[in-house]
Structures are given as structure tokens and as C-alpha cells.
Coordinates of C-alpha atoms and ligand atoms in Angstrom, one line a residue:
V14 CA 13.0 -4.5 10.7
T15 CA 13.1 -8.1 12.2
G16 CA 14.4 -9.8 15.5
D17 CA 13.6 -9.8 19.0
Y18 CA 11.7 -7.2 20.7
R19 CA 13.4 -5.1 23.1
P20 CA 11.4 -2.6 25.3
S21 CA 13.7 0.4 25.8
G22 CA 11.0 2.4 27.8
D23 CA 12.3 5.6 25.7
L24 CA 10.0 7.5 23.8
L25 CA 12.6 8.0 20.6
P26 CA 12.9 5.2 18.3
T27 CA 16.7 4.0 18.3
D28 CA 18.6 4.8 15.0
E29 CA 17.9 1.3 13.7
Q30 CA 14.4 1.3 14.6
L31 CA 13.8 5.0 12.8
P32 CA 13.0 4.4 9.3
S33 CA 15.3 6.9 6.9
F34 CA 12.0 8.0 5.2
G35 CA 9.2 10.3 6.4
A36 CA 6.0 11.2 4.1
L37 CA 2.7 12.5 4.8
R38 CA -0.3 13.7 3.0
S39 CA -2.9 15.5 4.6
P40 CA -5.6 18.4 4.3
R41 CA -4.5 22.0 4.3
H42 CA -7.0 22.6 7.3
L43 CA -7.5 20.2 10.0
A44 CA -9.3 20.8 13.2
F45 CA -9.9 18.4 15.9
G46 CA -11.8 18.6 19.2
E47 CA -15.4 18.8 20.9
G48 CA -17.4 21.8 19.4
Q49 CA -15.1 22.1 16.3
R50 CA -18.0 21.7 13.7
H51 CA -19.0 25.2 14.8
G52 CA -15.9 26.6 12.8
A53 CA -17.0 24.5 9.7
A54 CA -19.0 27.4 8.2
R55 CA -16.2 30.1 8.6
A56 CA -13.9 27.3 7.1
V57 CA -16.1 26.6 4.2
R58 CA -16.5 30.5 3.8
S59 CA -12.7 30.5 3.1
L60 CA -13.0 28.2 0.4
G61 CA -16.0 29.7 -1.6
D62 CA -19.3 31.4 -1.5
S63 CA -21.7 28.2 -2.3
A64 CA -21.6 24.9 -0.7
L65 CA -23.3 21.6 -1.6
V66 CA -23.6 19.3 1.7
C67 CA -23.7 15.5 0.7
T68 CA -25.2 13.4 3.7
D69 CA -27.7 10.6 4.1
K70 CA -31.5 10.5 4.9
R71 CA -30.7 9.8 8.8
M72 CA -28.2 12.5 9.2
A73 CA -30.3 15.1 7.4
T74 CA -33.1 15.2 9.8
S75 CA -30.8 15.0 12.8
D76 CA -30.3 18.4 14.9
D77 CA -26.5 18.3 14.5
F78 CA -27.1 18.5 10.9
L79 CA -29.9 21.1 10.7
E80 CA -27.8 23.2 13.0
L81 CA -24.8 23.1 10.6
V82 CA -26.7 23.9 7.6
A83 CA -28.2 27.0 9.5
E84 CA -24.7 28.1 10.5
F85 CA -23.6 27.8 6.9
K86 CA -26.7 29.8 5.8
A87 CA -26.1 32.3 8.6
A88 CA -22.4 32.6 7.2
G89 CA -23.7 34.0 3.9
L90 CA -23.2 30.7 1.9
N91 CA -25.4 29.7 -0.8
T92 CA -26.4 26.3 0.5
A93 CA -27.7 23.2 -1.4
V94 CA -28.3 19.8 0.6
F95 CA -28.4 16.3 -1.4
S96 CA -29.5 14.0 1.5
D97 CA -29.8 10.6 -0.8
V98 CA -26.3 9.3 0.1
E99 CA -26.4 5.5 0.1
A100 CA -24.1 3.2 2.4
E101 CA -21.0 1.9 0.6
V102 CA -21.4 4.5 -2.2
P103 CA -23.2 2.7 -5.3
V104 CA -21.9 4.5 -8.3
D105 CA -25.3 5.2 -9.7
S106 CA -26.1 7.3 -6.5
V107 CA -22.9 9.6 -7.1
L108 CA -23.7 9.9 -10.7
A109 CA -27.5 11.2 -10.0
C110 CA -25.9 13.6 -7.3
A111 CA -23.5 15.1 -9.9
D112 CA -26.0 15.3 -12.5
R113 CA -28.6 17.2 -10.2
F114 CA -26.0 19.8 -9.6
R115 CA -23.8 19.9 -12.8
A116 CA -25.9 22.9 -14.4
D117 CA -24.9 25.2 -11.2
P118 CA -22.0 23.6 -9.5
P119 CA -21.0 24.6 -6.0
D120 CA -17.6 26.2 -4.9
V121 CA -17.4 23.4 -2.0
V122 CA -18.6 20.2 -1.6
V123 CA -19.2 19.1 1.9
G124 CA -19.5 15.5 3.2
V125 CA -21.1 15.3 6.6
G126 CA -21.7 11.8 7.9
G127 CA -19.9 8.3 7.8
G128 CA -17.2 7.2 5.4
S129 CA -20.0 6.8 2.8
C130 CA -21.0 10.4 2.8
L131 CA -17.6 11.6 2.7
D132 CA -16.4 9.3 -0.1
H133 CA -19.8 10.2 -1.8
A134 CA -18.7 14.2 -1.4
K135 CA -15.1 13.4 -2.9
V136 CA -16.2 11.6 -6.0
T137 CA -19.2 14.3 -6.7
S138 CA -16.6 17.0 -6.5
L139 CA -14.5 14.9 -8.9
L140 CA -17.3 14.4 -11.4
L141 CA -18.3 18.0 -11.0
T142 CA -14.9 19.0 -11.9
H143 CA -13.7 16.6 -14.4
G144 CA -16.9 15.2 -15.9
G145 CA -17.3 11.6 -16.8
A146 CA -18.0 8.7 -14.7
P147 CA -16.4 7.1 -11.3
A148 CA -14.9 4.2 -13.5
D149 CA -12.7 6.6 -15.8
Y150 CA -10.7 7.1 -12.5
Y151 CA -10.7 3.8 -11.0
G152 CA -7.0 3.0 -9.7
E153 CA -4.1 5.3 -8.8
F154 CA -3.2 9.0 -10.3
K155 CA -6.2 8.8 -12.7
V156 CA -7.6 12.1 -11.6
P157 CA -6.0 14.6 -14.0
G158 CA -6.0 17.7 -11.7
P159 CA -7.3 19.4 -8.7
T160 CA -11.0 19.4 -8.0
R161 CA -13.6 21.6 -6.4
A162 CA -13.0 21.9 -2.5
V163 CA -14.2 19.4 -0.2
M164 CA -14.7 19.7 3.4
A165 CA -15.1 16.5 5.2
I166 CA -17.1 16.2 8.6
P167 CA -17.0 12.6 9.9
T168 CA -20.1 11.5 12.2
T169 CA -18.4 8.0 12.6
A170 CA -14.8 7.1 14.6
G171 CA -13.7 4.8 11.9
T172 CA -12.7 5.3 8.0
G173 CA -10.2 8.3 8.3
S174 CA -11.9 9.2 4.9
E175 CA -11.8 13.0 5.9
V176 CA -8.0 13.1 5.3
T177 CA -7.3 10.1 2.8
P178 CA -6.4 10.4 -0.9
V179 CA -9.1 7.7 -1.6
A180 CA -12.7 7.1 -2.2
V181 CA -14.2 3.7 -2.4
V182 CA -17.3 3.0 -4.3
L183 CA -19.5 0.1 -5.4
D184 CA -19.7 -0.7 -8.9
P185 CA -22.6 -3.3 -9.6
G186 CA -20.6 -4.0 -13.0
R187 CA -17.6 -5.4 -10.9
D188 CA -17.2 -8.3 -8.2
T189 CA -15.5 -6.2 -5.6
K190 CA -15.6 -2.5 -4.4
V191 CA -13.1 -0.4 -6.2
G192 CA -11.1 2.8 -5.1
I193 CA -10.1 6.0 -6.7
S194 CA -7.1 7.1 -5.2
S195 CA -5.0 10.7 -6.0
P196 CA -3.8 13.1 -3.8
Y197 CA -6.3 15.5 -5.4
L198 CA -9.1 13.5 -3.6
I199 CA -7.6 14.7 -0.1
P200 CA -10.3 17.1 1.2
A201 CA -9.0 20.6 1.4
A202 CA -10.4 20.6 5.1
A203 CA -11.5 18.4 7.6
I204 CA -13.4 19.1 10.6
V205 CA -13.2 16.1 13.3
D206 CA -15.8 16.9 16.3
P207 CA -16.0 13.8 18.8
E208 CA -19.6 14.9 19.6
L209 CA -20.7 14.0 16.4
T210 CA -20.3 10.5 17.1
Y211 CA -22.4 10.3 20.6
S212 CA -25.2 9.0 18.9
C213 CA -23.7 6.1 17.1
P214 CA -25.2 2.9 18.5
P215 CA -22.7 0.2 19.8
T216 CA -22.5 -1.9 16.7
L217 CA -21.6 1.2 14.6
T218 CA -19.1 2.1 17.0
A219 CA -17.6 -1.4 17.0
H220 CA -17.4 -1.6 13.2
A221 CA -16.0 1.9 13.0
A222 CA -13.4 1.2 15.6
A223 CA -12.2 -2.0 14.2
D224 CA -11.8 -0.2 11.0
A225 CA -9.5 2.4 12.6
L226 CA -7.6 -0.2 14.5
A227 CA -7.3 -2.2 11.3
H228 CA -5.8 1.0 9.3
C229 CA -3.4 1.8 12.2
I230 CA -2.1 -2.0 12.2
E231 CA -1.8 -2.2 8.3
S232 CA -0.1 1.1 8.1
F233 CA 2.4 0.2 10.9
S234 CA 3.1 -3.2 9.3
A235 CA 3.0 -2.1 5.6
T236 CA 6.0 -2.8 3.4
S237 CA 9.2 -0.2 3.4
R238 CA 10.0 1.1 0.0
P239 CA 13.4 2.7 -1.1
P240 CA 13.2 6.3 0.3
T241 CA 13.9 7.7 -3.4
S242 CA 13.0 11.1 -4.0
E243 CA 10.5 9.8 -6.7
A244 CA 8.6 7.5 -4.1
M245 CA 5.8 10.2 -3.6
A246 CA 5.2 10.7 -7.4
E247 CA 5.3 6.8 -8.2
R248 CA 2.8 5.6 -5.8
V249 CA -0.1 7.4 -3.9
F250 CA 0.5 5.0 -1.1
V251 CA 4.3 4.6 -0.2
G252 CA 4.3 2.4 2.5
K253 CA 5.4 2.8 6.1
S254 CA 7.5 6.0 7.2
F255 CA 8.3 7.5 10.6
F256 CA 5.2 10.2 10.3
T257 CA 2.8 7.2 9.5
D258 CA 4.3 5.0 12.3
A259 CA 3.9 7.4 15.0
Y260 CA 0.3 8.2 14.1
A261 CA -0.4 4.5 13.6
L262 CA 1.1 3.5 17.1
M263 CA -0.8 6.2 19.0
G264 CA -4.0 5.3 17.2
I265 CA -3.6 1.7 18.7
S266 CA -3.1 2.8 22.0
L267 CA -6.0 5.1 22.1
T268 CA -8.4 2.3 20.7
A269 CA -7.0 -0.2 23.3
R270 CA -7.4 2.4 26.1
S271 CA -11.2 3.3 25.1
L272 CA -13.0 0.7 22.8
E273 CA -14.1 -1.6 25.8
T274 CA -15.1 1.4 27.9
V275 CA -17.3 3.1 25.1
H276 CA -18.6 -0.4 24.3
R277 CA -19.9 -0.5 28.1
D278 CA -20.5 3.3 28.4
P279 CA -21.4 5.1 25.2
T280 CA -21.7 8.3 27.0
S281 CA -17.8 8.3 27.9
R282 CA -16.9 11.5 26.4
S283 CA -13.1 11.0 27.1
G284 CA -13.6 7.5 25.4
R285 CA -15.5 8.9 22.2
R286 CA -12.7 11.5 22.0
D287 CA -9.9 8.8 22.1
L288 CA -11.8 6.7 19.3
M289 CA -12.3 9.6 17.0
L290 CA -8.9 10.6 17.4
A291 CA -7.6 7.2 16.7
A292 CA -10.0 7.1 13.7
L293 CA -8.3 10.4 12.5
L294 CA -4.6 9.2 13.0
G295 CA -5.3 5.9 11.5
G296 CA -6.6 7.9 8.2
L297 CA -3.4 10.1 8.4
A298 CA -1.5 6.8 8.7
L299 CA -3.2 4.9 5.7
G300 CA -3.7 7.9 3.4
T301 CA 0.2 7.8 3.2
A302 CA 1.3 4.5 4.2
G303 CA -1.4 2.4 2.6
T304 CA -3.2 -0.8 3.9
A305 CA -2.6 -4.4 2.9
A306 CA -4.4 -7.8 2.7
A307 CA -7.1 -7.2 5.1
H308 CA -8.2 -4.4 2.8
A309 CA -7.8 -6.5 -0.2
I310 CA -10.1 -9.4 1.1
Q311 CA -12.9 -6.9 2.6
Y312 CA -13.3 -5.3 -1.0
P313 CA -14.6 -8.6 -2.6
L314 CA -16.2 -9.9 0.9
G315 CA -18.1 -6.8 1.3
S316 CA -19.4 -6.7 -2.2
A317 CA -20.5 -10.4 -2.0
T318 CA -22.1 -10.3 1.5
H319 CA -23.2 -6.6 1.9
T320 CA -21.4 -6.6 5.2
P321 CA -20.2 -3.3 6.7
H322 CA -16.3 -2.6 6.0
G323 CA -15.3 -2.1 9.3
M324 CA -16.9 -5.6 10.5
G325 CA -14.9 -7.1 7.4
V326 CA -11.5 -5.6 8.0
G327 CA -12.0 -6.2 11.8
A328 CA -12.8 -9.9 11.3
L329 CA -9.8 -10.2 9.0
I330 CA -6.9 -8.5 10.7
P331 CA -6.0 -11.1 13.2
Y332 CA -5.6 -13.7 10.5
V333 CA -3.6 -11.2 8.2
M334 CA -1.3 -10.3 11.2
E335 CA -1.1 -14.2 12.1
Y336 CA 0.3 -14.6 8.2
N337 CA 2.4 -11.7 8.5
L338 CA 4.1 -12.2 11.9
P339 CA 7.3 -14.1 10.7
E340 CA 8.1 -10.7 8.9
R341 CA 7.0 -8.2 11.4
I342 CA 8.4 -9.6 14.8
A343 CA 9.6 -6.2 15.8
E344 CA 6.8 -4.3 14.9
F345 CA 4.2 -6.5 16.4
G346 CA 6.4 -6.2 19.7
E347 CA 5.8 -2.4 19.4
I348 CA 2.0 -2.8 18.7
A349 CA 2.2 -5.0 22.1
T350 CA 3.3 -2.2 23.9
A351 CA 0.8 -0.1 22.2
L352 CA -1.9 -2.3 23.1
G353 CA -0.9 -2.1 26.8
L354 CA 0.4 -5.7 27.3
P355 CA 2.6 -6.0 30.5
L356 CA 6.4 -5.3 29.6
S357 CA 7.0 -7.4 32.9
G358 CA 7.3 -11.2 32.5
R359 CA 7.4 -11.0 28.8
H360 CA 9.0 -13.8 27.1
P361 CA 12.5 -13.1 25.7
D362 CA 11.6 -14.6 22.3
G363 CA 10.2 -11.6 20.2
R364 CA 7.8 -14.3 18.3
T365 CA 6.0 -15.0 21.6
T366 CA 5.4 -11.2 22.3
A367 CA 4.4 -10.6 18.8
A368 CA 2.0 -13.5 19.1
A369 CA 0.5 -12.0 22.1
A370 CA -0.1 -9.0 20.2
V371 CA -2.3 -10.8 17.5
D372 CA -4.1 -12.6 20.2
R373 CA -4.9 -9.2 22.0
V374 CA -6.1 -7.8 18.8
A375 CA -8.5 -10.7 18.3
E376 CA -9.6 -10.6 21.9
L377 CA -10.3 -6.7 21.9
L378 CA -12.4 -7.0 18.5
G379 CA -14.2 -10.2 19.8
S380 CA -15.1 -8.4 23.2
V381 CA -17.2 -5.8 21.3
G382 CA -19.0 -8.1 18.9
I383 CA -16.8 -8.3 15.8
P384 CA -17.6 -11.8 14.4
L385 CA -14.2 -13.3 14.0
R386 CA -15.3 -16.1 11.7
L387 CA -16.4 -15.4 8.0
Q388 CA -19.0 -18.2 8.1
E389 CA -20.8 -15.6 10.3
F390 CA -21.0 -13.1 7.1
G391 CA -23.1 -15.4 5.1
L392 CA -19.8 -16.3 2.8
Q393 CA -20.1 -19.9 1.5
E394 CA -17.1 -22.3 1.5
A395 CA -17.6 -22.7 -2.1
Q396 CA -16.7 -19.1 -2.5
L397 CA -13.4 -19.3 -0.9
D398 CA -11.4 -19.9 -4.0
W399 CA -13.2 -16.9 -5.8
L400 CA -12.5 -14.8 -2.6
A401 CA -8.8 -15.4 -2.7
E402 CA -8.7 -14.7 -6.5
Q403 CA -10.4 -11.5 -6.1
S404 CA -8.3 -10.4 -3.2
M405 CA -5.3 -10.6 -5.6
N406 CA -6.8 -8.3 -7.7
A407 CA -6.5 -5.4 -5.4
K408 CA -2.7 -4.9 -6.5
R409 CA -1.8 -1.9 -4.7
L410 CA -2.9 -3.5 -1.4
V411 CA -1.4 -6.9 -2.0
E412 CA 2.0 -5.2 -2.9
N413 CA 1.6 -3.5 0.2
N414 CA 1.5 -6.3 2.4
P415 CA 4.7 -7.1 4.2
R416 CA 5.0 -10.9 3.6
P417 CA 4.6 -11.5 0.1
L418 CA 1.4 -12.9 -1.1
D419 CA 0.0 -15.4 -3.8
V420 CA -3.3 -16.9 -4.7
T421 CA -2.3 -19.9 -2.4
A422 CA -1.1 -17.9 0.6
M423 CA -4.3 -15.8 0.1
R424 CA -6.5 -18.9 0.2
R425 CA -4.9 -20.0 3.4
I426 CA -5.8 -16.7 5.0
V427 CA -9.3 -17.0 3.9
E428 CA -9.7 -20.6 4.7
A429 CA -8.4 -19.8 8.1
A430 CA -10.6 -16.7 8.7
Y431 CA -13.7 -18.8 7.3
R432 CA -13.0 -21.3 9.8
G433 CA -12.1 -19.3 12.5
D434 CA -8.8 -21.2 13.0
R435 CA -5.8 -18.7 13.3
A436 CA -3.7 -21.7 14.5
T437 CA -3.4 -23.1 10.8
L438 CA -1.3 -19.9 10.0
R439 CA 0.8 -20.0 13.1
G440 CA 4.3 -21.1 12.9
S441 CA 4.6 -21.1 9.1
Ligands
NAD4 N1 -12.0 6.8 1.8 C1 -11.5 6.3 2.6 O1 -10.1 6.6 3.0 C2 -12.1 5.3 3.5 C3 -11.4 4.4 4.3 C4 -12.2 3.4 5.0 C5 -13.5 3.1 4.6 N2 -14.1 3.9 3.7 C6 -15.5 3.6 3.3 O2 -16.3 4.0 4.4 C7 -17.7 3.5 4.1 C8 -18.1 2.9 5.6 O3 -18.2 4.2 6.4 P1 -18.6 3.8 7.9 O4 -18.2 2.9 8.5 O5 -18.5 5.3 8.5 O6 -20.2 3.8 7.7 P2 -21.5 4.5 6.8 O7 -20.9 5.8 6.3 O8 -21.6 3.7 5.7 O9 -22.5 4.6 7.7 C9 -23.2 3.4 8.1 C10 -24.4 4.1 9.0 O10 -24.1 4.5 10.0 C11 -25.0 5.7 10.3 N3 -24.4 6.8 10.9 C12 -23.5 7.6 10.6 N4 -23.1 8.4 11.6 C13 -23.9 8.3 12.7 C14 -24.0 8.7 13.7 N5 -23.3 9.7 14.3 N6 -25.0 8.4 14.7 C15 -25.9 7.2 14.3 N7 -25.7 6.5 12.9 C16 -24.9 7.0 12.4 C17 -25.4 6.1 8.7 O11 -26.3 6.8 8.6 C18 -25.5 4.7 8.2 O12 -26.6 4.2 8.2 C19 -17.4 2.2 3.3 O13 -18.0 2.4 1.9 C20 -15.9 2.2 2.9 O14 -15.7 1.5 2.0 C21 -13.4 4.8 3.0

């Protein structure tokens, strides 16, 4: 869809705005709300008799975690804990976990923590079911069948991994982070309780929210594919459709409404709820539509600079939007509305409204401390060619970008992001 943005004021999209295709992949059991974590033990019980709970050292000593494990035991679950999950999921740490529990594997693998703990749980369940090493499953549709049930309980409002068919790992043998993508990796159950994020410090909150916002924007801007009956079988990430569009727009609105509020006042219950819901909706959107160039660039960027995923995609998304703008004028107009930009006084030219949406995204992320220049990531100018080439290797993400990308275009985006100069991408 291209052309001028015409605010209709209607909740329902017009016939021409509504894509003819709807697709959604999601867990069988999904609960959202304050206090929902207390239903986790019962939900695990419905999946099996024993649970392995994967978390990190910080979380393992928290009151929330100890209470959860006590509830599992009280529900009669044979419960083991692995508390050595490492940030960004180095493959060796998952292999160590799978090796430890291979002799007596649990019925259910539970991830409690940020995206790293959730992805660790997904890959552990995969290795405990099908054996081998993570590298055997890199790419799409390499997982041969169902895995042991996974329950995901996020404690950051960001990745949406609790509902997605992908796990991302750090492989020291590769220059970039790698994904294992398969519908079999979708957790059987996701319990999303905003209270678990109350302890997130401001920087973590900002990085996580930037990740969620990038998921929503990239899913909503993603390419549309022909709505054939084979679409869901041919790709894990099928591009935009009306379910993912609805979730993505709502996620953008919630983030725009509450990110600055929570940054100022981390105790805001309603703000925390908004950000957690935005993260969940972003996960549902990306889990079917897929993400695009900002994620393609973050994988090698994160690997080279050891910077958090959300900080990277947050820094990149304004540049990627700027590059994609000529192909997504109408969509960015809708994003402008979702961001709460005033309808009155809008320029009749859709391009101007679309550009205002990009400006607002950059302003919002900058206001909570996302560094909007890759120079601040410790990246060297001499690495830009390498970064552009590596980014092109994330084929599924590159193909999902609405505006075609080659290495020259990728180089322009990373250079603009490196210098903090979006103007070089504008108007071309
Ligand atoms: N599978 C997916 O769909 C998907 C999507 C996006 C990102 N990811 C992956 O998720 C990972 C990033 O996850 P993340 O951003 O949630 O961070 P994270 O899981 O790496 O955690 C970062 C830090 O935050 C701490 N933390 C977590 N919850 C906390 C809380 N409630 N209070 C205080 N501290 C807390 C952790 O202990 C850790 O030190 C990356 O590996 C990224 O590649 C996966």
C-alpha cells in the first residue's frame, strides 16, 4: 500500500487497507495480567509431572523466583533449577544445561527471566528432545518435530520471546548471532505478568521497550507476500497480515503512551502494564510477520560490540524507517496516528506525515537514553563494510524488508547510523 495518508477516524480499516491475508502463530496457553504468575504451577501441572526451571544468577535469588519455585513444589511438581543462564545465550551454556539434565529429562522446561532465559529454555528443550548441538538447527524449519513443552515467564517487557517461534544464540564460531526458527519452538504456555518487571532498572526498561517498539514497527512495515495456501508452510515468518498489523499498531500506541512515563516514574503500575502488553503484542506480531533490516544489522553489531539487543535495534530503527519510507508512506501515516501525533494541521502530503512518524520514533527512543549513533557502541568506522556484508547474511530478515536491500543500500544505512545522520537517507 502506498499513497497519501488519509485519517478516516474509523476503527476498521477500509477494504483497500485491509490485507487479504491473516496468519497467527501463538502458544496454546497465554495469560496476561498482574498476578498471573501464580497460575503458572497449575499450567505446568497440565503439561507434565516434572519441571526444569532455567534462569540466571540474579533472578535465582529474587523473592519472585523463590516464590514461584515454592509454588511449583507445592503443586507436586518434581522441580529442578538451572541458574546459570548467560545473557545473549552463548551456545556452550545451553549445551552445559542440556548435558546436565540429559539423563533424567524433565517433562516441561520453564524459562523465567529476560529474553536470554526464555531462549535458553527453548533451545534446552530442543536439545533434550532431539539431541545434537544448536548449530544443527540454525535457520528455518530445521527442528524435526515437537519438543518437550516449554513454559515462558518473561521478566522484561521487550523480546516477546514468550510467544515467538525463534530462539537467538551467540555462537563464538560465527561473526553474528544466529536464529533457530521453527513453529515447534513456540512455548506451549506463556504467563505474562507485568509485576515481574517492577524491578527492571531504567536502562534495562528502555532497552527492552526499544526492542518491543522495533518489533511492532518492523512487523507492521514488513513485506506482504502473496496469500497462497502454502504461505505458512514455506516460511516461518510470512510477512505482514491483518492479525499482526492489529497487534503491532496497538503495541506502538501503548509504548508511545507509557515509555516516557515509566522512565520518569518506574513505579507506574499502568505504565508497566502498557509496556508489558506492548512487548507481548510485539512478539505475537513478529512471531508471524517477522522482523527486517534493523534486526539483520543488530545480529553482527551485537556480536562485535557486545551491546544489548534492544539498545541495538532501538538505535537502528529510525535509520531503517528512513530508508524504507518511500515504500511505506501509508503505513508510516498509520504509525503516526498510533504514536499519537496530532491529526489536525497535518500536511496533506503523506510523505511529510510519514517523516514525522520517523522523527517521533527517534525522539521517543532518544528521550529514554537510547544512543542514536553507532559510534557510541564502540564500533569503528573501518568495520562498516564488514557490518553491511554480515547484515546481508541474515537472508530471512533482508527478504522481509519492504524496500529491497543490497550491500550498497545496507552500507548507506549503517553509515548513516554510525554518523547519526538520518538526513543522508531522506529523499532517496
Ligand atoms: N526469541 C525471540 O523472539 C527474541 C526476540 C528478541 C530478542 N531476543 C533475545 O533476547 C535476549 C535479550 O533479552 P532481554 O532484553 O530481555 O535481556 P536479557 O534476558 O539478556 O537480560 C538482561 C539483564 O537483565 C536482567 N533482568 C531480567 N529481568 C529483570 C528484572 N525483572 N529486574 C532486574 N533485572 C532483570 C537479567 O538478569 C540480565 O542481567 C537477546 O539474546 C536477544 O537476542 C529473542
